[in-house]
Amino acid sequence: MTRANQADLQQQRIAYLGAVAASLSHEINNVLATVGELSGLIGDLADGAAPDARAALERFSSIGEKIERHVDRGKGYVASLNRFAHSMDRPRTAFDAGESVAAVVAVCERFARLRKLTLRLERGAAGPELRGSPYDFEHLVFRAIAAGLAAVEGGGEVTVVLSPAHTGAVLEITADGQPVADAEQETRLALVERLGLELGADVGLGAEPPAVLRVRLALPEDLGSPEAERSS
Amino acid sequence: MDRCAVLVVDDELEFQEALVERLRHRGFEAASAADGEGALAQLEQRPFDVVLLDVGLPGIGGIETLERIKRAHPTIQVLMLSGHADVKLAVRGMDLGAFDYLVKPVPIEELVYRIEDAFQTKRLAESVPDED
């Protein structure tokens, strides 16, 4: 790989972190705004001195439940943010690929919602376990899902399937719906291919009717190891 | 003085519902929509004075919604609501005719003040006869 390509890849790695942090902080802000309005509403209702005290108590209780739900939602985003920050701690470690993919899917749900797409994840209860950089793996998953989300018009569906394989894992991302003509898509797919090859994956990209796009990544158990690089 | 009719456009359902109720509590007529398409449909059906428009909407997005609102209803005043990440977009909204922008979460007193300000501006604009 040329120095220019390496610099570009490094830039993409940093941009990915920025995208994750921005998305999660946006969601946290939404949670805070909603909790702020709900707690303000409690104050308004209390000021209004409802003549029917029982009805007022029921409203307070219902609003309290909503606040609790949003606090839990906020805690989930903070945990995700913390998890992503720590995914860079060790360049090589054993990790649960299923948990990693689920975390990336959770981040991408906002992007799917903004495009009015459905994003689905299918995976087993745990694993498969891979070794390597969780950060680089999650970056690859993020870029592959982003390509899937960019491939179809609103109303479409993007499915992420993670399955264990004999020597590692297979990740498939399928986009179904009305195709989008997007000049940037070629660049997105080229990045997915580069990142996949860096980790020693076999990369399959393309339309497979009726799917508008299918990304297939056959990942070795040992991501980006010299053995994996030799066999790719 | 007529009551100010406010349309809250935000895809965070419980934020939107709570805000609508709080605005009604303060004497505004308030309704809501979850996206730009829904907002445009409501504006075709009944008049509103002020639109509180989230920048990061699903579908056509806040900026395109703003452009369409200002094209079809030039005197309606639009207050953009944004998260920290969307402030640049909200500022762009000002160039496209938004009355102002506010960063969420917004204290209700500040929001009410801006809505009333926007309402006065709309009334003033409507009271000035066209030059042609």
mmCIF file of C-alpha atoms in Angstrom, chain A:
data_model
loop_
_atom_site.group_PDB
_atom_site.id
_atom_site.type_symbol
_atom_site.label_atom_id
_atom_site.label_comp_id
_atom_site.label_asym_id
_atom_site.label_seq_id
_atom_site.Cartn_x
_atom_site.Cartn_y
_atom_site.Cartn_z
ATOM 1 C CA MET A 1 0.000 0.000 0.000
ATOM 2 C CA THR A 2 1.359 3.445 -0.894
ATOM 3 C CA ARG A 3 1.959 6.096 1.729
ATOM 4 C CA ALA A 4 -0.877 8.173 0.240
ATOM 5 C CA ASN A 5 -3.259 5.229 0.511
ATOM 6 C CA GLN A 6 -2.190 4.618 4.106
ATOM 7 C CA ALA A 7 -2.783 8.264 4.976
ATOM 8 C CA ASP A 8 -6.199 8.129 3.351
ATOM 9 C CA LEU A 9 -7.101 4.988 5.280
ATOM 10 C CA GLN A 10 -5.955 6.594 8.517
ATOM 11 C CA GLN A 11 -8.118 9.604 7.751
ATOM 12 C CA GLN A 12 -11.096 7.306 7.185
ATOM 13 C CA ARG A 13 -10.424 5.559 10.532
ATOM 14 C CA ILE A 14 -10.507 8.896 12.336
ATOM 15 C CA ALA A 15 -13.572 10.056 10.398
ATOM 16 C CA TYR A 16 -15.351 6.889 11.513
ATOM 17 C CA LEU A 17 -14.700 7.704 15.157
ATOM 18 C CA GLY A 18 -16.025 11.196 14.576
ATOM 19 C CA ALA A 19 -19.173 9.845 12.937
ATOM 20 C CA VAL A 20 -19.829 7.456 15.836
ATOM 21 C CA ALA A 21 -19.195 10.106 18.499
ATOM 22 C CA ALA A 22 -21.391 12.648 16.674
ATOM 23 C CA SER A 23 -24.229 10.184 16.222
ATOM 24 C CA LEU A 24 -24.221 9.015 19.833
ATOM 25 C CA SER A 25 -23.892 12.509 21.262
ATOM 26 C CA HIS A 26 -26.792 13.621 19.054
ATOM 27 C CA GLU A 27 -28.933 10.827 20.483
ATOM 28 C CA ILE A 28 -27.873 11.692 24.037
ATOM 29 C CA ASN A 29 -28.868 15.295 23.390
ATOM 30 C CA ASN A 30 -32.278 14.117 22.147
ATOM 31 C CA VAL A 31 -32.707 12.131 25.341
ATOM 32 C CA LEU A 32 -31.800 15.149 27.483
ATOM 33 C CA ALA A 33 -34.171 17.390 25.521
ATOM 34 C CA THR A 34 -37.014 14.891 25.915
ATOM 35 C CA VAL A 35 -36.364 14.394 29.632
ATOM 36 C CA GLY A 36 -36.217 18.179 30.013
ATOM 37 C CA GLU A 37 -39.616 18.640 28.362
ATOM 38 C CA LEU A 38 -41.216 15.777 30.289
ATOM 39 C CA SER A 39 -39.975 17.035 33.640
ATOM 40 C CA GLY A 40 -41.074 20.557 32.653
ATOM 41 C CA LEU A 41 -44.495 19.136 31.875
ATOM 42 C CA ILE A 42 -44.720 17.713 35.386
ATOM 43 C CA GLY A 43 -44.060 21.211 36.707
ATOM 44 C CA ASP A 44 -46.718 22.684 34.410
ATOM 45 C CA LEU A 45 -49.281 20.128 35.501
ATOM 46 C CA ALA A 46 -48.477 20.693 39.155
ATOM 47 C CA ASP A 47 -48.870 24.457 38.657
ATOM 48 C CA GLY A 48 -52.192 23.867 36.942
ATOM 49 C CA ALA A 49 -53.539 22.311 40.161
ATOM 50 C CA ALA A 50 -55.793 19.766 38.499
ATOM 51 C CA PRO A 51 -59.087 19.553 40.320
ATOM 52 C CA ASP A 52 -59.037 15.757 40.019
ATOM 53 C CA ALA A 53 -56.010 14.766 42.104
ATOM 54 C CA ARG A 54 -56.198 11.093 41.101
ATOM 55 C CA ALA A 55 -56.056 11.967 37.389
ATOM 56 C CA ALA A 56 -53.097 14.253 38.032
ATOM 57 C CA LEU A 57 -51.262 11.523 39.930
ATOM 58 C CA GLU A 58 -51.845 9.087 37.072
ATOM 59 C CA ARG A 59 -50.416 11.614 34.613
ATOM 60 C CA PHE A 60 -47.369 12.174 36.838
ATOM 61 C CA SER A 61 -46.844 8.446 37.093
ATOM 62 C CA SER A 62 -47.109 7.993 33.310
ATOM 63 C CA ILE A 63 -44.665 10.854 32.662
ATOM 64 C CA GLY A 64 -42.319 9.417 35.286
ATOM 65 C CA GLU A 65 -42.280 6.109 33.394
ATOM 66 C CA LYS A 66 -41.430 7.937 30.163
ATOM 67 C CA ILE A 67 -38.581 9.748 31.876
ATOM 68 C CA GLU A 68 -37.272 6.468 33.250
ATOM 69 C CA ARG A 69 -37.378 4.935 29.754
ATOM 70 C CA HIS A 70 -35.456 7.866 28.285
ATOM 71 C CA VAL A 71 -32.886 7.758 31.071
ATOM 72 C CA ASP A 72 -32.327 4.058 30.255
ATOM 73 C CA ARG A 73 -32.037 4.962 26.577
ATOM 74 C CA GLY A 74 -29.491 7.659 27.453
ATOM 75 C CA LYS A 75 -27.531 5.219 29.580
ATOM 76 C CA GLY A 76 -27.372 2.858 26.594
ATOM 77 C CA TYR A 77 -25.906 5.606 24.379
ATOM 78 C CA VAL A 78 -23.357 6.578 27.038
ATOM 79 C CA ALA A 79 -22.366 2.907 27.384
ATOM 80 C CA SER A 80 -21.971 2.697 23.585
ATOM 81 C CA LEU A 81 -19.842 5.817 23.532
ATOM 82 C CA ASN A 82 -17.664 4.408 26.288
ATOM 83 C CA ARG A 83 -17.433 1.070 24.489
ATOM 84 C CA PHE A 84 -16.308 2.699 21.241
ATOM 85 C CA ALA A 85 -13.744 4.806 23.064
ATOM 86 C CA HIS A 86 -12.284 1.665 24.643
ATOM 87 C CA SER A 87 -12.294 -0.307 21.377
ATOM 88 C CA MET A 88 -9.006 1.466 20.606
ATOM 89 C CA ASP A 89 -7.297 0.455 23.860
ATOM 90 C CA ARG A 90 -5.561 -2.625 22.496
ATOM 91 C CA PRO A 91 -4.616 -3.102 18.853
ATOM 92 C CA ARG A 92 -4.965 -6.889 19.174
ATOM 93 C CA THR A 93 -7.317 -8.708 21.503
ATOM 94 C CA ALA A 94 -9.945 -11.445 21.472
ATOM 95 C CA PHE A 95 -13.456 -10.021 21.160
ATOM 96 C CA ASP A 96 -17.054 -11.063 20.580
ATOM 97 C CA ALA A 97 -17.805 -10.156 16.955
ATOM 98 C CA GLY A 98 -21.543 -10.414 17.617
ATOM 99 C CA GLU A 99 -21.383 -7.739 20.307
ATOM 100 C CA SER A 100 -19.285 -5.542 18.047
ATOM 101 C CA VAL A 101 -21.704 -5.849 15.132
ATOM 102 C CA ALA A 102 -24.692 -5.173 17.418
ATOM 103 C CA ALA A 103 -23.014 -2.016 18.737
ATOM 104 C CA VAL A 104 -22.352 -0.730 15.215
ATOM 105 C CA VAL A 105 -25.908 -1.545 14.127
ATOM 106 C CA ALA A 106 -27.207 0.432 17.125
ATOM 107 C CA VAL A 107 -25.169 3.463 16.017
ATOM 108 C CA CYS A 108 -26.356 3.090 12.424
ATOM 109 C CA GLU A 109 -30.027 2.951 13.431
ATOM 110 C CA ARG A 110 -30.107 6.729 13.542
ATOM 111 C CA PHE A 111 -28.762 6.976 9.989
ATOM 112 C CA ALA A 112 -31.340 4.402 8.880
ATOM 113 C CA ARG A 113 -34.131 6.348 10.590
ATOM 114 C CA LEU A 114 -33.086 9.580 8.896
ATOM 115 C CA ARG A 115 -33.298 7.825 5.521
ATOM 116 C CA LYS A 116 -36.573 6.088 6.480
ATOM 117 C CA LEU A 117 -35.003 2.654 6.117
ATOM 118 C CA THR A 118 -35.375 -0.450 8.244
ATOM 119 C CA LEU A 119 -32.115 -1.857 9.604
ATOM 120 C CA ARG A 120 -32.247 -5.442 10.884
ATOM 121 C CA LEU A 121 -29.609 -7.557 12.583
ATOM 122 C CA GLU A 122 -29.598 -11.349 12.647
ATOM 123 C CA ARG A 123 -27.010 -13.062 14.803
ATOM 124 C CA GLY A 124 -26.639 -15.810 17.347
ATOM 125 C CA ALA A 125 -26.822 -15.276 21.115
ATOM 126 C CA ALA A 126 -23.034 -14.898 21.424
ATOM 127 C CA GLY A 127 -19.869 -14.857 19.335
ATOM 128 C CA PRO A 128 -18.267 -15.793 17.118
ATOM 129 C CA GLU A 129 -15.045 -14.766 18.807
ATOM 130 C CA LEU A 130 -12.399 -13.113 16.651
ATOM 131 C CA ARG A 131 -8.906 -11.805 17.401
ATOM 132 C CA GLY A 132 -7.529 -8.510 16.202
ATOM 133 C CA SER A 133 -8.451 -4.859 16.534
ATOM 134 C CA PRO A 134 -12.119 -4.427 17.541
ATOM 135 C CA TYR A 135 -11.847 -0.837 16.340
ATOM 136 C CA ASP A 136 -10.785 -1.814 12.831
ATOM 137 C CA PHE A 137 -13.388 -4.574 12.689
ATOM 138 C CA GLU A 138 -16.165 -2.194 13.767
ATOM 139 C CA HIS A 139 -14.935 0.395 11.294
ATOM 140 C CA LEU A 140 -15.287 -2.178 8.501
ATOM 141 C CA VAL A 141 -18.790 -3.145 9.681
ATOM 142 C CA PHE A 142 -19.775 0.540 9.890
ATOM 143 C CA ARG A 143 -18.592 1.269 6.348
ATOM 144 C CA ALA A 144 -20.292 -1.835 4.968
ATOM 145 C CA ILE A 145 -23.610 -0.907 6.618
ATOM 146 C CA ALA A 146 -23.214 2.699 5.403
ATOM 147 C CA ALA A 147 -22.865 1.377 1.842
ATOM 148 C CA GLY A 148 -26.004 -0.716 2.346
ATOM 149 C CA LEU A 149 -27.969 2.261 3.679
ATOM 150 C CA ALA A 150 -26.848 4.411 0.758
ATOM 151 C CA ALA A 151 -27.924 1.819 -1.800
ATOM 152 C CA VAL A 152 -31.716 2.030 -1.415
ATOM 153 C CA GLU A 153 -34.466 4.643 -1.349
ATOM 154 C CA GLY A 154 -36.555 5.346 1.773
ATOM 155 C CA GLY A 155 -38.871 2.452 2.621
ATOM 156 C CA GLY A 156 -36.153 -0.110 1.838
ATOM 157 C CA GLU A 157 -34.557 -2.585 4.190
ATOM 158 C CA VAL A 158 -30.965 -3.352 5.075
ATOM 159 C CA THR A 159 -30.250 -6.677 6.755
ATOM 160 C CA VAL A 160 -27.044 -7.502 8.592
ATOM 161 C CA VAL A 161 -26.372 -11.188 9.174
ATOM 162 C CA LEU A 162 -23.419 -12.444 11.206
ATOM 163 C CA SER A 163 -22.751 -16.186 11.163
ATOM 164 C CA PRO A 164 -19.942 -18.283 12.584
ATOM 165 C CA ALA A 165 -17.765 -19.994 9.994
ATOM 166 C CA HIS A 166 -15.287 -22.873 10.177
ATOM 167 C CA THR A 167 -12.373 -20.464 10.599
ATOM 168 C CA GLY A 168 -13.853 -17.168 11.644
ATOM 169 C CA ALA A 169 -17.117 -15.468 10.720
ATOM 170 C CA VAL A 170 -19.181 -14.391 7.742
ATOM 171 C CA LEU A 171 -20.850 -11.009 7.703
ATOM 172 C CA GLU A 172 -23.454 -10.315 5.042
ATOM 173 C CA ILE A 173 -25.162 -7.000 4.439
ATOM 174 C CA THR A 174 -28.082 -7.012 2.044
ATOM 175 C CA ALA A 175 -29.976 -3.951 0.813
ATOM 176 C CA ASP A 176 -33.469 -4.457 -0.585
ATOM 177 C CA GLY A 177 -35.721 -1.823 -2.100
ATOM 178 C CA GLN A 178 -35.625 0.800 -4.840
ATOM 179 C CA PRO A 179 -32.015 1.427 -5.905
ATOM 180 C CA VAL A 180 -30.446 4.867 -5.520
ATOM 181 C CA ALA A 181 -28.133 6.300 -8.176
ATOM 182 C CA ASP A 182 -25.332 7.773 -6.069
ATOM 183 C CA ALA A 183 -21.964 8.822 -7.476
ATOM 184 C CA GLU A 184 -20.339 8.291 -4.054
ATOM 185 C CA GLN A 185 -21.332 4.644 -3.806
ATOM 186 C CA GLU A 186 -18.348 3.393 -5.784
ATOM 187 C CA THR A 187 -16.010 5.149 -3.311
ATOM 188 C CA ARG A 188 -17.876 3.640 -0.345
ATOM 189 C CA LEU A 189 -17.608 0.138 -1.765
ATOM 190 C CA ALA A 190 -13.930 0.592 -2.625
ATOM 191 C CA LEU A 191 -13.291 1.569 1.008
ATOM 192 C CA VAL A 192 -15.169 -1.497 2.281
ATOM 193 C CA GLU A 193 -13.038 -3.666 0.007
ATOM 194 C CA ARG A 194 -9.782 -2.058 1.189
ATOM 195 C CA LEU A 195 -10.702 -2.335 4.851
ATOM 196 C CA GLY A 196 -11.838 -5.933 4.372
ATOM 197 C CA LEU A 197 -8.614 -6.917 2.616
ATOM 198 C CA GLU A 198 -6.597 -5.195 5.371
ATOM 199 C CA LEU A 199 -8.240 -7.527 7.883
ATOM 200 C CA GLY A 200 -7.622 -10.578 5.692
ATOM 201 C CA ALA A 201 -11.250 -11.027 4.645
ATOM 202 C CA ASP A 202 -12.568 -12.439 1.392
ATOM 203 C CA VAL A 203 -14.713 -9.607 0.088
ATOM 204 C CA GLY A 204 -17.704 -10.027 -2.208
ATOM 205 C CA LEU A 205 -19.523 -6.894 -3.419
ATOM 206 C CA GLY A 206 -22.313 -6.413 -5.902
ATOM 207 C CA ALA A 207 -25.991 -6.502 -6.767
ATOM 208 C CA GLU A 208 -27.663 -9.894 -6.493
ATOM 209 C CA PRO A 209 -31.271 -9.458 -7.638
ATOM 210 C CA PRO A 210 -33.647 -8.986 -5.983
ATOM 211 C CA ALA A 211 -31.106 -7.444 -3.568
ATOM 212 C CA VAL A 212 -29.842 -4.041 -4.735
ATOM 213 C CA LEU A 213 -26.552 -4.626 -2.934
ATOM 214 C CA ARG A 214 -24.967 -7.570 -1.186
ATOM 215 C CA VAL A 215 -21.717 -7.239 0.738
ATOM 216 C CA ARG A 216 -20.198 -10.540 1.861
ATOM 217 C CA LEU A 217 -17.187 -10.530 4.154
ATOM 218 C CA ALA A 218 -15.659 -13.888 5.033
ATOM 219 C CA LEU A 219 -13.473 -12.993 7.990
ATOM 220 C CA PRO A 220 -10.616 -15.051 9.373
ATOM 221 C CA GLU A 221 -10.550 -15.780 13.088
ATOM 222 C CA ASP A 222 -7.271 -13.879 13.298
ATOM 223 C CA LEU A 223 -7.961 -10.496 11.716
ATOM 224 C CA GLY A 224 -5.118 -8.877 9.859
ATOM 225 C CA SER A 225 -2.529 -11.368 11.125
ATOM 226 C CA PRO A 226 0.405 -12.291 8.889
ATOM 227 C CA GLU A 227 -1.196 -15.728 8.321
ATOM 228 C CA ALA A 228 -4.430 -14.113 7.284
ATOM 229 C CA GLU A 229 -2.604 -11.721 4.973
ATOM 230 C CA ARG A 230 -0.697 -14.579 3.321
ATOM 231 C CA SER A 231 -3.849 -16.585 2.727
ATOM 232 C CA SER A 232 -5.797 -13.637 1.234
#
